[in-house]
CSV table of C-alpha atoms in Angstrom, one decimal:
chain,number,residue,atom,x,y,z
A,777,MET,CA,-27.7,-65.8,-6.2
A,778,LYS,CA,-28.4,-63.4,-3.2
A,779,ASN,CA,-25.6,-61.3,-1.9
A,780,LYS,CA,-24.2,-62.1,1.5
A,781,PHE,CA,-25.3,-60.0,4.4
A,782,SER,CA,-23.0,-56.9,5.0
A,783,ILE,CA,-23.1,-54.3,7.6
A,784,TRP,CA,-23.2,-51.7,4.8
A,785,GLN,CA,-26.7,-53.0,3.9
A,786,LEU,CA,-27.9,-51.7,7.3
A,787,THR,CA,-29.5,-48.3,7.6
A,788,PRO,CA,-28.0,-45.6,9.9
A,789,PRO,CA,-30.7,-46.1,12.5
A,790,GLN,CA,-30.1,-49.9,12.5
A,791,ILE,CA,-26.3,-49.4,12.9
A,792,LEU,CA,-27.0,-47.0,15.9
A,793,VAL,CA,-29.2,-49.6,17.6
A,794,ILE,CA,-26.7,-52.4,17.1
A,795,GLY,CA,-23.8,-50.1,18.2
A,796,PHE,CA,-25.5,-49.2,21.4
A,797,GLY,CA,-26.5,-52.8,22.0
A,798,LEU,CA,-22.9,-54.0,21.6
A,799,ILE,CA,-21.6,-51.3,24.1
A,800,ILE,CA,-24.2,-52.4,26.6
A,801,LEU,CA,-23.2,-56.0,26.2
A,802,ILE,CA,-19.5,-55.3,26.7
A,803,GLY,CA,-20.3,-53.1,29.7
A,804,SER,CA,-22.5,-55.9,31.2
A,805,CYS,CA,-19.7,-58.5,30.9
A,806,LEU,CA,-17.2,-56.1,32.6
A,807,LEU,CA,-19.5,-55.2,35.4
A,808,SER,CA,-20.4,-58.8,36.1
A,809,LEU,CA,-16.8,-59.6,36.8
A,810,PRO,CA,-15.8,-60.2,40.4
A,811,LEU,CA,-13.1,-57.5,39.9
A,812,ALA,CA,-15.9,-54.9,39.5
A,813,SER,CA,-17.8,-55.9,42.7
A,814,ALA,CA,-16.9,-54.6,46.1
A,815,ALA,CA,-18.0,-57.9,47.6
A,816,GLY,CA,-15.4,-59.8,45.6
A,817,GLU,CA,-18.0,-61.9,43.8
A,818,SER,CA,-20.1,-61.2,40.7
A,819,ILE,CA,-23.3,-59.1,41.3
A,820,GLY,CA,-25.0,-61.3,38.7
A,821,PHE,CA,-25.4,-60.8,35.0
A,822,LEU,CA,-28.9,-59.3,35.2
A,823,ASP,CA,-28.0,-56.6,37.6
A,824,ALA,CA,-24.8,-55.9,35.7
A,825,PHE,CA,-26.8,-55.7,32.5
A,826,PHE,CA,-29.3,-53.3,34.1
A,827,THR,CA,-26.5,-51.1,35.3
A,828,SER,CA,-24.8,-51.2,31.9
A,829,VAL,CA,-28.1,-50.2,30.2
A,830,SER,CA,-28.7,-47.4,32.7
A,831,ALA,CA,-25.2,-46.0,32.3
A,832,THR,CA,-25.0,-46.3,28.5
A,833,CYS,CA,-28.5,-44.8,28.2
A,834,VAL,CA,-27.4,-42.1,30.7
A,835,THR,CA,-30.4,-42.8,32.9
A,836,GLY,CA,-29.2,-43.4,36.5
A,837,LEU,CA,-31.8,-45.9,37.7
A,838,VAL,CA,-29.9,-48.5,39.7
A,839,VAL,CA,-30.6,-51.9,41.3
A,840,VAL,CA,-27.4,-51.8,43.4
A,841,ASP,CA,-25.8,-48.8,45.0
A,842,THR,CA,-23.0,-47.5,42.8
A,843,GLY,CA,-20.8,-46.1,45.6
A,844,SER,CA,-20.8,-49.2,47.8
A,845,ALA,CA,-21.5,-52.1,45.4
A,846,PHE,CA,-18.7,-51.5,42.9
A,847,THR,CA,-14.9,-51.2,43.1
A,848,VAL,CA,-13.0,-48.4,41.5
A,849,PHE,CA,-12.7,-50.6,38.4
A,850,GLY,CA,-16.5,-51.0,38.3
A,851,GLN,CA,-17.0,-47.3,38.9
A,852,VAL,CA,-14.6,-46.4,36.1
A,853,VAL,CA,-16.4,-48.7,33.7
A,854,ILE,CA,-19.7,-47.0,34.6
A,855,ALA,CA,-18.2,-43.6,34.0
A,856,VAL,CA,-16.8,-44.7,30.6
A,857,LEU,CA,-20.2,-46.1,29.6
A,858,ILE,CA,-21.8,-42.8,30.7
A,859,GLN,CA,-19.4,-40.8,28.6
A,860,ILE,CA,-19.9,-43.0,25.5
A,861,GLY,CA,-23.6,-43.1,26.0
A,862,GLY,CA,-23.9,-39.3,26.5
A,863,LEU,CA,-21.8,-38.3,23.5
A,864,GLY,CA,-22.8,-41.3,21.4
A,865,PHE,CA,-20.6,-44.1,20.2
A,866,MET,CA,-20.3,-42.5,16.8
A,867,THR,CA,-18.8,-39.5,18.4
A,868,MET,CA,-16.3,-41.7,20.2
A,869,ALA,CA,-15.5,-43.5,17.0
A,870,THR,CA,-14.9,-40.1,15.4
A,871,ILE,CA,-12.5,-39.1,18.2
A,872,PHE,CA,-10.6,-42.3,17.4
A,873,ALA,CA,-10.6,-41.4,13.7
A,874,PHE,CA,-9.3,-38.0,14.4
A,875,ALA,CA,-6.5,-39.5,16.6
A,876,ILE,CA,-5.3,-41.7,13.8
A,877,ARG,CA,-5.9,-39.0,11.1
A,878,LYS,CA,-8.5,-41.2,9.3
A,879,LYS,CA,-10.8,-39.4,6.9
A,880,ILE,CA,-14.5,-39.4,7.8
A,881,THR,CA,-16.4,-41.2,5.0
A,882,LEU,CA,-19.8,-40.4,3.6
A,883,ARG,CA,-21.3,-43.4,5.4
A,884,GLU,CA,-19.9,-42.2,8.7
A,885,ARG,CA,-21.2,-38.7,8.1
A,886,LEU,CA,-24.7,-40.2,7.5
A,887,LEU,CA,-24.4,-42.0,10.8
A,888,LEU,CA,-23.3,-38.9,12.6
A,889,GLN,CA,-26.2,-37.0,11.0
A,890,GLU,CA,-28.7,-39.6,12.3
A,891,ALA,CA,-27.0,-39.7,15.8
A,892,PHE,CA,-27.3,-36.0,16.2
A,893,ASN,CA,-30.7,-35.7,14.6
A,894,GLN,CA,-29.5,-33.2,12.0
A,895,GLY,CA,-31.4,-32.3,8.9
A,896,SER,CA,-28.3,-32.5,6.6
A,897,MET,CA,-24.7,-33.6,6.6
A,898,GLU,CA,-23.5,-30.0,6.1
A,899,GLY,CA,-21.0,-29.1,8.8
A,900,ILE,CA,-21.5,-32.3,10.7
A,901,VAL,CA,-17.8,-33.1,11.2
A,902,ARG,CA,-17.2,-29.5,12.4
A,903,LEU,CA,-20.1,-30.0,14.9
A,904,ILE,CA,-18.5,-33.1,16.2
A,905,ARG,CA,-15.2,-31.3,16.8
A,906,LYS,CA,-17.2,-28.7,18.8
A,907,VAL,CA,-19.0,-31.4,20.7
A,908,ILE,CA,-15.7,-32.9,21.8
A,909,LEU,CA,-14.2,-29.6,22.8
A,910,TYR,CA,-17.2,-28.3,24.6
A,911,SER,CA,-17.8,-31.5,26.5
A,912,LEU,CA,-14.3,-31.9,27.8
A,913,THR,CA,-14.0,-28.2,28.7
A,914,ILE,CA,-17.3,-28.1,30.6
A,915,GLU,CA,-16.6,-31.4,32.4
A,916,ALA,CA,-13.1,-30.1,33.3
A,917,ILE,CA,-14.5,-26.9,34.8
A,918,GLY,CA,-17.2,-28.7,36.7
A,919,ALA,CA,-14.7,-31.3,38.0
A,920,LEU,CA,-12.5,-28.4,39.2
A,921,PHE,CA,-15.3,-26.8,41.2
A,922,PHE,CA,-16.4,-30.1,42.7
A,923,THR,CA,-12.9,-31.0,43.6
A,924,VAL,CA,-12.3,-27.8,45.4
A,925,ARG,CA,-15.5,-28.0,47.3
A,926,TRP,CA,-15.2,-31.7,48.3
A,927,SER,CA,-11.5,-31.5,49.2
A,928,PHE,CA,-12.7,-29.9,52.5
A,929,ASP,CA,-14.8,-33.1,53.3
A,930,LEU,CA,-13.0,-35.9,51.5
A,931,GLY,CA,-9.3,-35.0,51.2
A,932,PHE,CA,-7.8,-34.0,47.8
A,933,PRO,CA,-7.2,-37.4,46.2
A,934,LYS,CA,-10.7,-38.7,46.8
A,935,ALA,CA,-12.2,-35.2,46.0
A,936,LEU,CA,-10.4,-35.2,42.7
A,937,TYR,CA,-11.7,-38.7,41.8
A,938,PHE,CA,-15.3,-37.7,42.9
A,939,GLY,CA,-15.0,-34.4,41.1
A,940,ILE,CA,-14.1,-35.9,37.8
A,941,TRP,CA,-16.6,-38.8,38.1
A,942,HIS,CA,-19.6,-36.7,39.1
A,943,ALA,CA,-18.8,-34.0,36.5
A,944,VAL,CA,-19.0,-36.7,33.8
A,945,SER,CA,-22.2,-38.0,35.3
A,946,MET,CA,-23.9,-34.6,35.7
A,947,PHE,CA,-23.0,-33.2,32.3
A,948,ASN,CA,-24.2,-36.3,30.6
A,949,ASN,CA,-27.4,-36.1,32.6
A,950,ALA,CA,-26.8,-39.6,33.9
A,951,GLY,CA,-27.7,-39.2,37.6
A,952,PHE,CA,-25.2,-41.8,38.9
A,953,ASP,CA,-23.4,-40.9,42.2
A,954,LEU,CA,-20.8,-42.4,44.5
A,955,PHE,CA,-22.1,-41.1,47.9
A,956,GLY,CA,-23.9,-44.3,48.9
A,957,THR,CA,-22.3,-46.5,51.6
A,958,VAL,CA,-23.1,-50.0,52.9
A,959,ASP,CA,-25.0,-48.5,55.8
A,960,ALA,CA,-26.6,-45.7,53.8
A,961,PRO,CA,-27.1,-46.7,50.1
A,962,PHE,CA,-28.9,-44.7,47.4
A,963,VAL,CA,-28.5,-41.4,49.2
A,964,SER,CA,-27.6,-39.4,46.0
A,965,PHE,CA,-26.9,-35.7,46.9
A,966,THR,CA,-29.1,-35.6,50.0
A,967,GLY,CA,-26.1,-34.8,52.1
A,968,TYR,CA,-25.6,-31.6,50.2
A,969,VAL,CA,-29.2,-30.4,50.2
A,970,ASN,CA,-28.3,-26.9,51.5
A,971,ASP,CA,-24.9,-26.7,49.9
A,972,VAL,CA,-25.0,-23.8,47.4
A,973,VAL,CA,-21.8,-24.7,45.6
A,974,VAL,CA,-22.7,-28.3,44.9
A,975,ASN,CA,-26.2,-27.5,43.9
A,976,VAL,CA,-25.3,-24.6,41.5
A,977,VAL,CA,-22.4,-26.5,39.9
A,978,ALA,CA,-24.6,-29.6,39.4
A,979,VAL,CA,-27.5,-27.6,38.0
A,980,ALA,CA,-25.1,-25.8,35.6
A,981,LEU,CA,-23.7,-29.1,34.3
A,982,ILE,CA,-27.1,-30.6,34.0
A,983,THR,CA,-28.5,-27.6,32.1
A,984,LEU,CA,-25.5,-27.3,29.7
A,985,GLY,CA,-25.7,-31.0,29.0
A,986,GLY,CA,-29.5,-30.8,28.5
A,987,ILE,CA,-29.8,-27.9,26.1
A,988,GLY,CA,-27.7,-29.6,23.5
A,989,PHE,CA,-24.5,-29.1,21.7
A,990,ILE,CA,-26.1,-27.2,18.8
A,991,VAL,CA,-27.4,-24.6,21.2
A,992,ILE,CA,-24.1,-24.3,23.1
A,993,SER,CA,-22.3,-23.8,19.7
A,994,ASP,CA,-24.9,-21.2,18.7
A,995,LEU,CA,-24.5,-19.2,21.9
A,996,ILE,CA,-20.7,-19.2,21.6
A,997,ASP,CA,-20.9,-18.0,18.0
A,998,TYR,CA,-23.4,-15.3,18.9
A,999,ARG,CA,-20.7,-12.7,19.4
A,1000,ASP,CA,-19.8,-13.0,15.7
A,1001,LYS,CA,-23.2,-13.7,14.2
A,1002,ARG,CA,-25.4,-11.5,16.4
A,1003,LYS,CA,-28.2,-13.9,15.7
A,1004,LEU,CA,-29.7,-17.1,17.3
A,1005,SER,CA,-31.3,-19.8,15.3
A,1006,LEU,CA,-35.0,-20.7,15.7
A,1007,HIS,CA,-34.0,-24.0,17.3
A,1008,THR,CA,-31.9,-22.2,20.0
A,1009,LYS,CA,-34.6,-19.7,20.7
A,1010,VAL,CA,-37.2,-22.5,21.2
A,1011,VAL,CA,-34.9,-24.6,23.4
A,1012,LEU,CA,-33.8,-21.7,25.7
A,1013,SER,CA,-37.3,-20.3,26.1
A,1014,MET,CA,-39.0,-23.7,26.8
A,1015,SER,CA,-36.2,-24.8,29.1
A,1016,ALA,CA,-36.5,-21.6,31.1
A,1017,VAL,CA,-40.3,-21.9,31.3
A,1018,LEU,CA,-40.2,-25.6,32.4
A,1019,LEU,CA,-37.4,-25.0,34.9
A,1020,VAL,CA,-39.3,-22.0,36.5
A,1021,VAL,CA,-42.7,-23.8,36.5
A,1022,GLY,CA,-41.1,-27.0,38.0
A,1023,THR,CA,-39.4,-25.0,40.7
A,1024,LEU,CA,-42.6,-23.1,41.6
A,1025,VAL,CA,-44.8,-26.3,41.7
A,1026,ILE,CA,-42.3,-28.3,43.8
A,1027,PHE,CA,-41.8,-25.3,46.2
A,1028,ILE,CA,-45.6,-24.7,46.6
A,1029,PHE,CA,-46.6,-28.4,46.9
A,1030,GLU,CA,-43.8,-29.4,49.3
A,1031,PHE,CA,-43.6,-26.2,51.3
A,1032,THR,CA,-45.2,-27.8,54.4
A,1033,ASN,CA,-44.1,-31.4,53.8
A,1034,THR,CA,-41.9,-32.2,56.8
A,1035,HIS,CA,-40.4,-35.2,55.0
A,1036,THR,CA,-39.0,-33.0,52.2
A,1037,LEU,CA,-38.9,-29.1,52.2
A,1038,GLY,CA,-41.0,-28.5,55.3
A,1039,SER,CA,-38.2,-28.4,57.9
A,1040,MET,CA,-35.9,-26.2,55.8
A,1041,ASN,CA,-35.5,-22.4,55.9
A,1042,PHE,CA,-36.9,-20.3,53.0
A,1043,GLY,CA,-33.6,-20.2,51.1
A,1044,GLY,CA,-33.1,-24.0,51.5
A,1045,LYS,CA,-36.6,-24.6,50.2
A,1046,VAL,CA,-36.0,-22.5,47.1
A,1047,LEU,CA,-32.6,-24.1,46.4
A,1048,SER,CA,-34.0,-27.6,46.8
A,1049,ALA,CA,-37.0,-27.0,44.6
A,1050,PHE,CA,-34.8,-25.4,42.0
A,1051,PHE,CA,-32.4,-28.4,42.1
A,1052,GLN,CA,-35.1,-31.0,41.8
A,1053,SER,CA,-36.8,-29.1,39.0
A,1054,ALA,CA,-33.5,-29.2,37.0
A,1055,ALA,CA,-33.0,-32.8,37.9
A,1056,THR,CA,-36.4,-33.8,36.3
A,1057,ARG,CA,-34.9,-32.6,33.0
A,1058,THR,CA,-33.5,-36.1,32.5
A,1059,ALA,CA,-30.6,-35.6,35.0
A,1060,GLY,CA,-31.4,-37.9,37.9
A,1061,PRO,CA,-29.7,-36.8,41.2
A,1062,ASN,CA,-31.8,-35.8,44.1
A,1063,THR,CA,-31.3,-33.8,47.3
A,1064,VAL,CA,-34.6,-34.8,48.9
A,1065,ASP,CA,-36.3,-38.2,49.2
A,1066,ILE,CA,-38.4,-38.7,46.0
A,1067,GLY,CA,-40.5,-41.3,47.6
A,1068,SER,CA,-41.6,-38.9,50.3
A,1069,LEU,CA,-42.8,-36.2,47.9
A,1070,ARG,CA,-46.6,-35.6,47.7
A,1071,GLN,CA,-48.4,-37.4,44.9
A,1072,ALA,CA,-49.3,-34.1,43.2
A,1073,THR,CA,-45.5,-33.2,43.1
A,1074,GLN,CA,-44.6,-36.7,41.8
A,1075,PHE,CA,-47.2,-36.4,39.0
A,1076,VAL,CA,-45.9,-33.0,37.9
A,1077,MET,CA,-42.4,-34.4,37.9
A,1078,ILE,CA,-43.7,-37.3,35.7
A,1079,VAL,CA,-44.9,-34.7,33.1
A,1080,LEU,CA,-41.6,-32.9,33.3
A,1081,MET,CA,-39.6,-36.1,32.9
A,1082,PHE,CA,-41.8,-37.1,29.9
A,1083,ILE,CA,-41.0,-33.8,28.2
A,1084,GLY,CA,-37.3,-34.1,29.0
A,1085,ALA,CA,-34.5,-31.8,27.7
A,1086,SER,CA,-33.5,-30.8,24.2
A,1087,PRO,CA,-32.5,-32.5,20.9
A,1088,GLY,CA,-28.8,-33.1,20.2
A,1089,SER,CA,-28.1,-33.3,23.9
A,1090,THR,CA,-27.2,-36.0,26.3
A,1091,ALA,CA,-30.8,-36.2,27.5
A,1092,GLY,CA,-34.0,-38.1,26.8
A,1093,GLY,CA,-37.8,-37.5,26.8
A,1094,ILE,CA,-39.9,-36.3,23.8
A,1095,LYS,CA,-37.7,-33.1,24.0
A,1096,THR,CA,-38.6,-29.4,24.6
A,1097,THR,CA,-38.9,-28.6,20.9
A,1098,THR,CA,-41.5,-31.3,20.4
A,1099,PHE,CA,-43.5,-30.0,23.3
A,1100,ALA,CA,-43.2,-26.5,22.0
A,1101,ILE,CA,-44.6,-27.6,18.6
A,1102,LEU,CA,-47.5,-29.4,20.3
A,1103,LEU,CA,-48.4,-26.3,22.4
A,1104,SER,CA,-48.1,-24.1,19.4
A,1105,ALA,CA,-50.4,-26.4,17.4
A,1106,VAL,CA,-53.1,-26.2,20.1
A,1107,VAL,CA,-52.9,-22.4,20.3
A,1108,THR,CA,-53.0,-22.2,16.5
A,1109,MET,CA,-56.1,-24.5,16.3
A,1110,ILE,CA,-57.9,-22.5,19.1
A,1111,ARG,CA,-57.1,-19.2,17.3
A,1112,GLY,CA,-58.4,-20.6,14.0
A,1113,LYS,CA,-55.2,-20.1,12.2
A,1114,GLU,CA,-53.7,-22.4,9.5
A,1115,ASP,CA,-50.0,-22.1,10.0
A,1116,ILE,CA,-48.1,-22.9,13.2
A,1117,VAL,CA,-45.8,-19.9,13.8
A,1118,ILE,CA,-43.0,-19.7,16.4
A,1119,PHE,CA,-40.8,-16.6,16.7
A,1120,ARG,CA,-42.2,-15.4,13.3
A,1121,TYR,CA,-41.2,-18.6,11.5
A,1122,ARG,CA,-43.8,-20.9,9.9
A,1123,LEU,CA,-43.2,-24.6,10.7
A,1124,ALA,CA,-43.1,-27.2,7.9
A,1125,GLN,CA,-45.8,-29.9,7.9
A,1126,ASP,CA,-43.3,-32.7,8.3
A,1127,ARG,CA,-41.9,-31.2,11.5
A,1128,ILE,CA,-45.5,-31.1,13.0
A,1129,LEU,CA,-46.2,-34.7,11.9
A,1130,LYS,CA,-42.9,-35.9,13.4
A,1131,ALA,CA,-43.6,-34.2,16.7
A,1132,ILE,CA,-47.1,-35.8,16.9
A,1133,THR,CA,-45.7,-39.2,15.9
A,1134,LEU,CA,-42.9,-39.0,18.4
A,1135,SER,CA,-45.2,-38.0,21.2
A,1136,MET,CA,-47.8,-40.7,20.5
A,1137,LEU,CA,-45.2,-43.4,20.2
A,1138,ALA,CA,-43.6,-42.3,23.5
A,1139,LEU,CA,-47.0,-42.2,25.2
A,1140,PHE,CA,-47.9,-45.7,23.9
A,1141,LEU,CA,-44.6,-47.0,25.2
A,1142,VAL,CA,-45.0,-45.5,28.7
A,1143,ILE,CA,-48.6,-46.7,28.9
A,1144,ALA,CA,-47.8,-50.3,27.7
A,1145,VAL,CA,-44.8,-50.8,30.1
A,1146,THR,CA,-46.8,-49.3,33.0
A,1147,MET,CA,-49.7,-51.7,32.4
A,1148,ILE,CA,-47.3,-54.7,32.3
A,1149,LEU,CA,-45.5,-53.6,35.5
A,1150,THR,CA,-48.7,-53.1,37.4
A,1151,ALA,CA,-49.3,-56.8,36.8
A,1152,THR,CA,-45.8,-58.0,37.7
A,1153,GLU,CA,-44.8,-55.7,40.5
A,1154,ASP,CA,-46.1,-55.2,44.0
A,1155,ALA,CA,-46.1,-51.4,44.1
A,1156,GLN,CA,-48.5,-48.4,43.8
A,1157,PHE,CA,-49.6,-47.4,40.4
A,1158,LEU,CA,-48.1,-43.8,40.6
A,1159,LYS,CA,-44.7,-45.2,41.7
A,1160,ILE,CA,-44.7,-47.6,38.8
A,1161,LEU,CA,-45.7,-44.8,36.4
A,1162,PHE,CA,-43.0,-42.6,37.9
A,1163,GLU,CA,-40.4,-45.3,37.4
A,1164,VAL,CA,-41.4,-46.1,33.8
A,1165,THR,CA,-41.4,-42.4,32.8
A,1166,SER,CA,-38.1,-41.9,34.5
A,1167,ALA,CA,-36.7,-44.7,32.4
A,1168,PHE,CA,-38.1,-43.4,29.2
A,1169,GLY,CA,-36.9,-39.9,29.9
A,1170,THR,CA,-33.5,-41.3,30.9
A,1171,VAL,CA,-33.9,-39.4,34.1
A,1172,GLY,CA,-32.9,-41.8,36.8
A,1173,LEU,CA,-35.1,-40.4,39.6
A,1174,SER,CA,-36.8,-43.1,41.6
A,1175,THR,CA,-39.3,-43.5,44.3
A,1176,GLY,CA,-37.3,-46.4,45.6
A,1177,ILE,CA,-38.9,-49.4,43.9
A,1178,THR,CA,-36.1,-50.1,41.3
A,1179,PRO,CA,-34.0,-52.5,43.5
A,1180,ASP,CA,-37.1,-54.6,44.3
A,1181,LEU,CA,-38.2,-55.1,40.7
A,1182,SER,CA,-38.8,-58.6,39.4
A,1183,ILE,CA,-36.9,-60.1,36.5
A,1184,VAL,CA,-39.6,-59.1,34.1
A,1185,GLY,CA,-39.7,-55.6,35.7
A,1186,LYS,CA,-36.0,-55.1,35.3
A,1187,VAL,CA,-36.0,-56.3,31.6
A,1188,MET,CA,-39.0,-54.0,30.8
A,1189,ILE,CA,-37.3,-51.0,32.4
A,1190,CYS,CA,-34.1,-51.8,30.4
A,1191,LEU,CA,-36.0,-51.9,27.2
A,1192,THR,CA,-37.7,-48.6,28.1
A,1193,MET,CA,-34.3,-46.9,28.9
A,1194,PHE,CA,-32.9,-48.2,25.6
A,1195,ALA,CA,-35.9,-46.8,23.6
A,1196,GLY,CA,-35.8,-43.5,25.5
A,1197,ARG,CA,-32.1,-43.0,24.8
A,1198,LEU,CA,-32.1,-43.9,21.1
A,1199,GLY,CA,-35.4,-42.1,20.4
A,1200,MET,CA,-38.7,-43.6,19.4
A,1201,ILE,CA,-38.5,-42.6,15.7
A,1202,THR,CA,-34.9,-43.8,15.3
A,1203,LEU,CA,-36.0,-47.1,16.9
A,1204,ALA,CA,-39.0,-47.3,14.6
A,1205,TYR,CA,-36.9,-46.7,11.5
A,1206,ALA,CA,-34.5,-49.4,12.6
A,1207,LEU,CA,-37.2,-52.0,13.1
A,1208,GLN,CA,-39.2,-51.4,10.0
A,1209,PRO,CA,-38.5,-53.1,6.6
A,1210,LYS,CA,-37.0,-51.2,3.7
A,1211,ARG,CA,-39.3,-48.5,2.6
A,1212,ASP,CA,-40.6,-48.6,-1.0
A,1213,LYS,CA,-41.5,-45.4,-2.8
A,1214,GLU,CA,-45.3,-44.9,-3.1
A,1215,LEU,CA,-46.4,-45.0,-6.7
A,1216,PHE,CA,-49.9,-43.5,-6.1
A,1217,ARG,CA,-51.9,-41.5,-3.6
A,1218,TYR,CA,-55.4,-42.3,-2.3
A,1219,PRO,CA,-58.2,-39.8,-2.6
A,1220,GLU,CA,-58.6,-37.3,0.3
A,1221,GLY,CA,-61.3,-38.1,2.9
A,1222,LYS,CA,-62.9,-36.2,5.7
A,1223,ILE,CA,-63.4,-37.4,9.3
A,1224,THR,CA,-65.4,-35.4,11.9
A,1225,ILE,CA,-63.3,-34.5,14.9
A,1226,GLY,CA,-64.4,-33.1,18.3
């Protein structure tokens, strides 16, 4: 007689997929309530579902304006979903376990290891404690700066609410904002395009959320260890290169575009280009109209969104470390070397294969969804590709076509956001049947390449 199904028969990737799915479903039900709608009537389950997926997957793509379409109740629900989605539901469950002094079991440690993409369970609970501490501290500091700045414009009570809400959104790289109104929806941070304080604080939160908790912990411990891990070195170097390259490209391509940077002074152009480059790293807010950017700029942003931020963070994309491995593999092949070496460390074969697999799965997903949406949506190809890549990278930047998507389009974007947040390999492991150990190996063959 077969044993009855039990949740303990599920693998860690399967539990993560189900867990995120349940959170999204609960969020959808709450956001579809009339209590959550500023109009006093439900926004409809599909739009509520889309918003819940976008918040839980810390993306920021929206079909209704967050600031004007939702009540305070709805906005708080979205903020909670962003926090749970950014830190991960297993982290939130661990916080609850800490609160009631419950011991973290081996099964739960395995789930945490999978959620944070760690190679082993060693020190995983200690890492979670640091994640909680660092997140709350950084968000509190960001909220303080935002509150002080916006108190001059909004008054202290509203500035405090906006400060906390946007600090959570920016640190978790969600891209949601509350600045839209009934008369001017979807404005994001465009009203603060030349505001140094808002721009710098937002970029700082985005960057800290995007480099990952492992890197933050490594940097804080540097004073004692006097040494950075290979992971931290790769993340910091690639993040800096991509941020600078993105800033330069946006600055050069949009320098004379009167619809974006053209009408600003030199300092404003640099600040705007810098902010938008940081935002493409899976963050989502914008200080200029994305739909008015030149196509060359939009295409470069697509590439940056596809790469995304770093592992173990609140962000999406194929990740900076994956991109670094791919670049190193190309350089190694061109130079005729055998080993891929980064910062004087040789990379293991399984890391290289995982990077290639992740990149190819991500590329196939973006291509497939883009092809489907070109058949179902009445929009330009580049705008559709931009939207799909933004969804996969959990970025949230939009050329403006999201609210006008068809039912099929909204569902496909939801699936893309879900896959982008969980990770393609985690999703693949969750969907595949139980793996059996191979009992034999096939003979080696050779294929001509190039």
